[in-house]
mmCIF file of C-alpha atoms in Angstrom:
data_model
loop_
_atom_site.group_PDB
_atom_site.id
_atom_site.type_symbol
_atom_site.label_atom_id
_atom_site.label_comp_id
_atom_site.label_asym_id
_atom_site.label_seq_id
_atom_site.Cartn_x
_atom_site.Cartn_y
_atom_site.Cartn_z
ATOM 1 C CA MET A 1 78.984 91.851 120.165
ATOM 2 C CA SER A 2 78.718 88.391 118.664
ATOM 3 C CA TYR A 3 82.439 87.890 119.317
ATOM 4 C CA TYR A 4 82.009 88.543 123.037
ATOM 5 C CA GLN A 5 79.191 85.998 123.107
ATOM 6 C CA VAL A 6 81.095 83.154 121.452
ATOM 7 C CA ALA A 7 84.363 83.906 123.276
ATOM 8 C CA ARG A 8 82.883 84.534 126.711
ATOM 9 C CA HIS A 9 84.566 81.399 128.134
ATOM 10 C CA SER A 10 87.986 82.132 126.620
ATOM 11 C CA PRO A 11 90.646 83.607 128.917
ATOM 12 C CA GLU A 12 90.751 87.388 128.506
ATOM 13 C CA THR A 13 94.512 87.194 128.010
ATOM 14 C CA SER A 14 94.004 85.172 124.815
ATOM 15 C CA ARG A 15 91.431 87.503 123.293
ATOM 16 C CA PRO A 16 92.444 89.711 120.373
ATOM 17 C CA ILE A 17 92.357 93.473 120.190
ATOM 18 C CA ILE A 18 89.365 94.623 118.134
ATOM 19 C CA VAL A 19 90.209 97.462 115.749
ATOM 20 C CA ILE A 20 87.235 99.191 114.119
ATOM 21 C CA TYR A 21 87.994 101.142 110.956
ATOM 22 C CA THR A 22 85.193 103.614 110.352
ATOM 23 C CA ASP A 23 84.531 107.208 109.353
ATOM 24 C CA ASP A 24 81.903 107.450 112.112
ATOM 25 C CA ALA A 25 83.505 106.204 115.319
ATOM 26 C CA ALA A 26 81.025 108.160 117.441
ATOM 27 C CA SER A 27 78.145 105.923 116.349
ATOM 28 C CA PHE A 28 80.085 102.794 117.301
ATOM 29 C CA ARG A 29 81.099 104.262 120.674
ATOM 30 C CA LYS A 30 77.445 104.939 121.515
ATOM 31 C CA VAL A 31 76.813 101.216 121.265
ATOM 32 C CA LEU A 32 80.143 99.587 122.143
ATOM 33 C CA GLY A 33 81.741 102.240 124.310
ATOM 34 C CA SER A 34 85.529 102.526 124.438
ATOM 35 C CA PRO A 35 86.851 99.528 126.396
ATOM 36 C CA ALA A 36 90.588 98.927 126.350
ATOM 37 C CA ASP A 37 90.341 96.104 123.812
ATOM 38 C CA ILE A 38 88.382 98.106 121.194
ATOM 39 C CA LEU A 39 90.340 100.683 119.213
ATOM 40 C CA TYR A 40 89.185 103.255 116.664
ATOM 41 C CA PRO A 41 92.092 104.478 114.490
ATOM 42 C CA GLU A 42 91.650 108.005 113.173
ATOM 43 C CA ILE A 43 91.776 107.920 109.382
ATOM 44 C CA GLY A 44 91.585 111.181 107.440
ATOM 45 C CA GLU A 45 89.274 111.753 104.492
ATOM 46 C CA GLU A 46 92.207 111.975 102.078
ATOM 47 C CA GLN A 47 93.511 108.604 103.260
ATOM 48 C CA TRP A 48 90.120 106.957 102.779
ATOM 49 C CA GLN A 49 90.034 108.298 99.238
ATOM 50 C CA GLN A 50 93.584 107.138 98.514
ATOM 51 C CA TRP A 51 92.711 103.630 99.663
ATOM 52 C CA ARG A 52 90.012 103.440 96.972
ATOM 53 C CA GLY A 53 92.829 103.115 94.414
ATOM 54 C CA SER A 54 93.144 104.542 90.929
ATOM 55 C CA VAL A 55 89.795 102.962 89.970
ATOM 56 C CA ASN A 56 88.003 104.642 92.924
ATOM 57 C CA LYS A 57 86.346 101.486 94.264
ATOM 58 C CA VAL A 58 84.981 101.184 97.790
ATOM 59 C CA TYR A 59 85.807 97.458 97.695
ATOM 60 C CA LEU A 60 89.523 98.297 97.706
ATOM 61 C CA LEU A 61 89.351 100.066 101.075
ATOM 62 C CA LYS A 62 90.019 96.806 102.904
ATOM 63 C CA ILE A 63 93.454 96.550 101.271
ATOM 64 C CA GLY A 64 94.451 99.917 102.732
ATOM 65 C CA VAL A 65 92.879 99.016 106.063
ATOM 66 C CA LEU A 66 94.907 95.802 106.218
ATOM 67 C CA GLN A 67 98.121 97.629 105.345
ATOM 68 C CA HIS A 68 97.449 100.133 108.121
ATOM 69 C CA ALA A 69 96.605 97.359 110.601
ATOM 70 C CA ALA A 70 99.753 95.402 109.748
ATOM 71 C CA ALA A 71 101.881 98.501 110.320
ATOM 72 C CA HIS A 72 100.221 99.679 113.544
ATOM 73 C CA PHE A 73 98.936 96.433 115.096
ATOM 74 C CA PRO A 74 101.353 93.720 113.905
ATOM 75 C CA GLY A 75 100.603 90.087 114.614
ATOM 76 C CA ASN A 76 97.854 87.761 113.498
ATOM 77 C CA LEU A 77 95.371 89.800 111.464
ATOM 78 C CA LEU A 78 91.744 88.795 110.933
ATOM 79 C CA PHE A 79 89.679 91.259 108.897
ATOM 80 C CA LEU A 80 85.888 91.007 108.819
ATOM 81 C CA ASP A 81 83.293 92.940 106.889
ATOM 82 C CA THR A 82 80.710 94.602 109.124
ATOM 83 C CA ASP A 83 77.947 92.270 107.924
ATOM 84 C CA THR A 84 79.247 89.246 109.820
ATOM 85 C CA ILE A 85 78.044 87.423 112.939
ATOM 86 C CA TRP A 86 80.292 85.084 114.885
ATOM 87 C CA GLN A 87 78.771 81.699 115.712
ATOM 88 C CA LYS A 88 81.870 79.965 117.138
ATOM 89 C CA ASP A 89 84.919 81.144 119.046
ATOM 90 C CA PRO A 90 87.582 82.023 116.411
ATOM 91 C CA THR A 91 90.528 81.166 118.677
ATOM 92 C CA PRO A 92 91.492 78.180 116.430
ATOM 93 C CA ILE A 93 91.623 80.518 113.429
ATOM 94 C CA PHE A 94 94.166 82.730 115.178
ATOM 95 C CA GLY A 95 96.213 79.632 115.989
ATOM 96 C CA ASP A 96 96.236 78.659 112.322
ATOM 97 C CA ILE A 97 97.177 82.174 111.231
ATOM 98 C CA ALA A 98 100.113 82.118 113.654
ATOM 99 C CA ARG A 99 101.336 79.034 111.770
ATOM 100 C CA GLY A 100 101.140 80.838 108.434
ATOM 101 C CA VAL A 101 97.687 79.713 107.265
ATOM 102 C CA ARG A 102 95.631 82.237 105.284
ATOM 103 C CA TYR A 103 91.871 82.516 105.628
ATOM 104 C CA MET A 104 89.026 83.883 103.529
ATOM 105 C CA HIS A 105 85.303 83.618 104.132
ATOM 106 C CA MET A 106 84.378 80.764 101.798
ATOM 107 C CA ASP A 107 85.284 79.028 98.557
ATOM 108 C CA GLU A 108 82.705 79.998 95.926
ATOM 109 C CA GLY A 109 84.054 77.491 93.420
ATOM 110 C CA ALA A 110 85.901 77.649 90.126
ATOM 111 C CA LEU A 111 85.073 80.695 88.022
ATOM 112 C CA ALA A 112 84.452 78.572 84.939
ATOM 113 C CA THR A 113 81.825 76.382 86.618
ATOM 114 C CA GLY A 114 80.551 78.564 89.472
ATOM 115 C CA ASN A 115 77.372 80.600 89.702
ATOM 116 C CA GLU A 116 76.012 82.702 86.852
ATOM 117 C CA LEU A 117 78.115 85.753 87.703
ATOM 118 C CA SER A 118 81.313 83.701 88.101
ATOM 119 C CA ARG A 119 80.801 82.085 84.707
ATOM 120 C CA LYS A 120 80.164 85.490 83.155
ATOM 121 C CA VAL A 121 83.379 86.846 84.671
ATOM 122 C CA TYR A 122 85.287 83.825 83.394
ATOM 123 C CA ARG A 123 83.991 84.328 79.848
ATOM 124 C CA HIS A 124 85.150 87.951 79.887
ATOM 125 C CA LEU A 125 88.512 87.356 81.564
ATOM 126 C CA LYS A 126 89.621 83.917 80.384
ATOM 127 C CA ASN A 127 92.354 85.548 78.297
ATOM 128 C CA PHE A 128 93.442 87.897 81.095
ATOM 129 C CA GLN A 129 97.070 87.570 82.146
ATOM 130 C CA THR A 130 99.531 89.842 83.855
ATOM 131 C CA ARG A 131 102.816 89.797 85.727
ATOM 132 C CA ILE A 132 102.948 91.265 89.213
ATOM 133 C CA GLY A 133 105.843 91.080 91.629
ATOM 134 C CA GLY A 134 107.690 88.880 89.155
ATOM 135 C CA LEU A 135 104.856 86.344 89.189
ATOM 136 C CA PRO A 136 102.756 85.402 86.146
ATOM 137 C CA LEU A 137 99.052 85.558 86.956
ATOM 138 C CA ARG A 138 96.298 84.482 84.593
ATOM 139 C CA ILE A 139 92.675 83.405 84.656
ATOM 140 C CA GLN A 140 92.372 79.669 84.073
ATOM 141 C CA PRO A 141 89.480 77.176 84.124
ATOM 142 C CA THR A 142 90.727 76.058 87.544
ATOM 143 C CA THR A 143 90.926 79.585 89.030
ATOM 144 C CA ARG A 144 88.904 79.581 92.247
ATOM 145 C CA LEU A 145 87.028 82.490 93.753
ATOM 146 C CA PHE A 146 86.897 83.033 97.514
ATOM 147 C CA ASN A 147 84.619 85.501 99.253
ATOM 148 C CA SER A 148 86.686 88.223 100.921
ATOM 149 C CA GLY A 149 84.274 89.124 103.721
ATOM 150 C CA VAL A 150 86.923 87.492 105.918
ATOM 151 C CA LEU A 151 90.680 87.838 105.373
ATOM 152 C CA GLY A 152 93.162 86.331 107.801
ATOM 153 C CA PHE A 153 96.959 86.222 107.643
ATOM 154 C CA LYS A 154 100.117 87.145 109.541
ATOM 155 C CA SER A 155 101.120 90.794 109.350
ATOM 156 C CA GLU A 156 104.308 89.742 107.544
ATOM 157 C CA ASP A 157 102.084 88.783 104.603
ATOM 158 C CA ALA A 158 101.043 92.420 104.261
ATOM 159 C CA ALA A 159 103.940 92.699 101.810
ATOM 160 C CA LEU A 160 101.581 90.988 99.340
ATOM 161 C CA LEU A 161 98.916 93.692 99.608
ATOM 162 C CA PRO A 162 100.432 96.139 97.075
ATOM 163 C CA GLU A 163 100.434 93.251 94.593
ATOM 164 C CA VAL A 164 96.786 92.504 95.375
ATOM 165 C CA MET A 165 95.945 96.185 94.833
ATOM 166 C CA GLN A 166 97.822 96.317 91.540
ATOM 167 C CA GLN A 167 96.095 93.205 90.269
ATOM 168 C CA ALA A 168 92.667 94.364 91.445
ATOM 169 C CA GLU A 169 93.068 97.664 89.610
ATOM 170 C CA GLN A 170 94.011 95.798 86.435
ATOM 171 C CA LEU A 171 91.035 93.461 86.807
ATOM 172 C CA TYR A 172 88.614 96.352 87.327
ATOM 173 C CA ALA A 173 90.040 98.036 84.231
ATOM 174 C CA ALA A 174 89.507 94.819 82.263
ATOM 175 C CA TYR A 175 85.997 94.092 83.574
ATOM 176 C CA ASN A 176 84.214 96.457 85.948
ATOM 177 C CA LYS A 177 82.471 94.040 88.318
ATOM 178 C CA HIS A 178 82.379 94.380 92.109
ATOM 179 C CA MET A 179 84.027 90.997 92.699
ATOM 180 C CA MET A 180 87.392 91.889 91.143
ATOM 181 C CA GLU A 181 88.881 92.691 94.551
ATOM 182 C CA GLN A 182 88.041 89.249 95.938
ATOM 183 C CA LEU A 183 89.319 87.649 92.734
ATOM 184 C CA ALA A 184 92.632 89.489 93.150
ATOM 185 C CA PHE A 185 92.997 88.192 96.722
ATOM 186 C CA SER A 186 92.030 84.675 95.649
ATOM 187 C CA MET A 187 94.529 84.567 92.802
ATOM 188 C CA ARG A 188 97.445 86.039 94.760
ATOM 189 C CA PHE A 189 96.912 83.846 97.819
ATOM 190 C CA ALA A 190 96.841 80.773 95.557
ATOM 191 C CA VAL A 191 100.366 81.407 94.270
ATOM 192 C CA ASP A 192 102.277 80.373 97.391
ATOM 193 C CA GLY A 193 101.753 79.090 100.905
ATOM 194 C CA GLU A 194 99.168 76.590 102.096
ATOM 195 C CA PRO A 195 95.766 76.460 100.391
ATOM 196 C CA VAL A 196 93.411 79.135 101.687
ATOM 197 C CA ARG A 197 91.090 77.894 104.433
ATOM 198 C CA GLU A 198 87.440 78.806 104.834
ATOM 199 C CA ALA A 199 86.075 80.625 107.879
ATOM 200 C CA ALA A 200 82.442 80.004 106.886
ATOM 201 C CA SER A 201 81.820 77.432 109.625
ATOM 202 C CA TYR A 202 82.659 80.057 112.262
ATOM 203 C CA LEU A 203 80.343 82.863 111.212
ATOM 204 C CA VAL A 204 77.479 84.112 109.081
ATOM 205 C CA HIS A 205 78.310 86.647 106.377
ATOM 206 C CA TYR A 206 74.997 88.157 105.328
ATOM 207 C CA TRP A 207 76.348 90.077 102.332
ATOM 208 C CA ASN A 208 73.055 89.576 100.481
ATOM 209 C CA LEU A 209 70.924 91.442 103.035
ATOM 210 C CA LYS A 210 71.725 95.100 102.348
ATOM 211 C CA ALA A 211 68.143 95.920 103.375
ATOM 212 C CA MET A 212 69.019 94.928 106.973
ATOM 213 C CA ARG A 213 71.237 97.990 107.398
ATOM 214 C CA PRO A 214 68.500 100.508 108.289
ATOM 215 C CA VAL A 215 66.867 97.928 110.562
ATOM 216 C CA LEU A 216 70.091 97.404 112.501
ATOM 217 C CA ILE A 217 70.818 101.131 112.634
ATOM 218 C CA GLU A 218 67.387 101.763 114.148
ATOM 219 C CA LEU A 219 67.816 98.934 116.658
ATOM 220 C CA PHE A 220 71.229 100.080 117.870
ATOM 221 C CA GLU A 221 70.246 103.742 117.995
ATOM 222 C CA ARG A 222 67.107 102.932 119.970
ATOM 223 C CA TYR A 223 68.870 100.734 122.536
ATOM 224 C CA ALA A 224 72.334 102.321 122.610
ATOM 225 C CA GLY A 225 73.790 102.230 126.104
ATOM 226 C CA GLN A 226 72.287 98.888 127.065
ATOM 227 C CA SER A 227 74.518 95.934 127.885
ATOM 228 C CA TYR A 228 76.142 93.818 125.184
ATOM 229 C CA ASP A 229 74.012 90.881 126.318
ATOM 230 C CA GLU A 230 70.789 92.855 125.898
ATOM 231 C CA LEU A 231 71.792 94.257 122.511
ATOM 232 C CA TYR A 232 72.876 90.829 121.307
ATOM 233 C CA ALA A 233 69.589 89.293 122.442
ATOM 234 C CA ARG A 234 67.588 91.935 120.582
ATOM 235 C CA ALA A 235 69.693 91.562 117.423
ATOM 236 C CA SER A 236 69.389 87.766 117.615
ATOM 237 C CA ARG A 237 65.600 88.043 117.489
ATOM 238 C CA LEU A 238 65.961 89.392 113.936
ATOM 239 C CA HIS A 239 67.064 85.878 112.865
ATOM 240 C CA ILE A 240 69.527 87.251 110.327
ATOM 241 C CA ALA A 241 71.162 83.867 109.653
ATOM 242 C CA ASP A 242 67.810 82.353 108.661
ATOM 243 C CA LEU A 243 66.963 85.335 106.459
ATOM 244 C CA HIS A 244 70.358 85.052 104.779
ATOM 245 C CA LYS A 245 69.671 81.416 103.893
ATOM 246 C CA SER A 246 66.129 82.016 102.674
ATOM 247 C CA GLU A 247 67.157 84.926 100.440
ATOM 248 C CA GLN A 248 69.971 82.834 98.967
ATOM 249 C CA ALA A 249 67.520 80.011 98.260
ATOM 250 C CA TYR A 250 65.226 82.467 96.469
ATOM 251 C CA SER A 251 68.115 83.903 94.442
ATOM 252 C CA ARG A 252 69.108 80.410 93.304
ATOM 253 C CA LEU A 253 65.684 79.750 91.803
ATOM 254 C CA PRO A 254 65.571 79.651 87.994
ATOM 255 C CA GLY A 255 64.830 83.041 86.488
ATOM 256 C CA TRP A 256 61.394 81.978 85.275
ATOM 257 C CA ARG A 257 60.352 80.908 88.770
ATOM 258 C CA ARG A 258 61.499 84.215 90.269
ATOM 259 C CA ALA A 259 59.604 86.055 87.514
ATOM 260 C CA ILE A 260 56.402 84.170 88.361
ATOM 261 C CA ARG A 261 56.811 84.889 92.056
ATOM 262 C CA LYS A 262 57.367 88.590 91.364
ATOM 263 C CA ALA A 263 54.340 88.733 89.061
ATOM 264 C CA THR A 264 52.148 87.087 91.694
ATOM 265 C CA GLY A 265 53.384 89.250 94.567
ATOM 266 C CA ARG A 266 55.475 86.505 96.150
ATOM 267 C CA ARG A 267 58.976 87.845 95.604
ATOM 268 C CA TRP A 268 61.355 87.553 98.535
ATOM 269 C CA ARG A 269 61.137 90.427 101.006
ATOM 270 C CA LEU A 270 62.306 91.133 104.501
ATOM 271 C CA PRO A 271 59.592 90.565 107.091
ATOM 272 C CA SER A 272 58.337 93.333 109.340
ATOM 273 C CA PHE A 273 60.309 93.637 112.573
ATOM 274 C CA ASP A 274 59.098 94.525 116.043
ATOM 275 C CA LEU A 275 62.185 96.148 117.490
#
């Protein structure tokens, strides 16, 4: 819905096809319907499981999804996690992708000097090295980590996806942390082509607000069938972007300050919502 809001002044002929990969298309159709520019590929249970890779990780599903999209909907691909909200028309991103530019959500910095988790990953993997597709790949102090809530590239680049999968599986085997999939994308995309660009200025990726899921489910179930404008207005009143920022600010507090706030009943929580 947020896409239709930010792109409402763009010519319909320039708008992309929206392909929703889900194991519950019926729930999406209740809210979004089945207009010609929204497609719901049928993916069998066995295929979903296969896409989880040999390490059986849900994070690897997007690699299989992108391979399927490249094969069935070739062109300029822009993958988004569900927990994203467009704030600007992404037409310029598609123009860049057409010229061979690759996109990810945002640069989270060098592993060696990033946040606490990044530094921990670097300490465990600083001796990691492998060779995939004839290319040497290793963790270095300069290795940068990009968030993979957004992935954009031409469908011809889908040839890289088996290499990303292979590397991700090796990384998970070496250190079982959720971020290994995004590290695999970051490392492989850094090998060739232009530097990865960030899509962060175009959207909000509220990956840190898992507790919003039941709130959004209740909202969309309650008002399913209403217009996109009405649903978007109701969802906007949740102020998800502001909550995302405030939770991040809380998470960045020193551990001792968070401990004090928890002990005094002032830990960060979602507010109550009047849906």
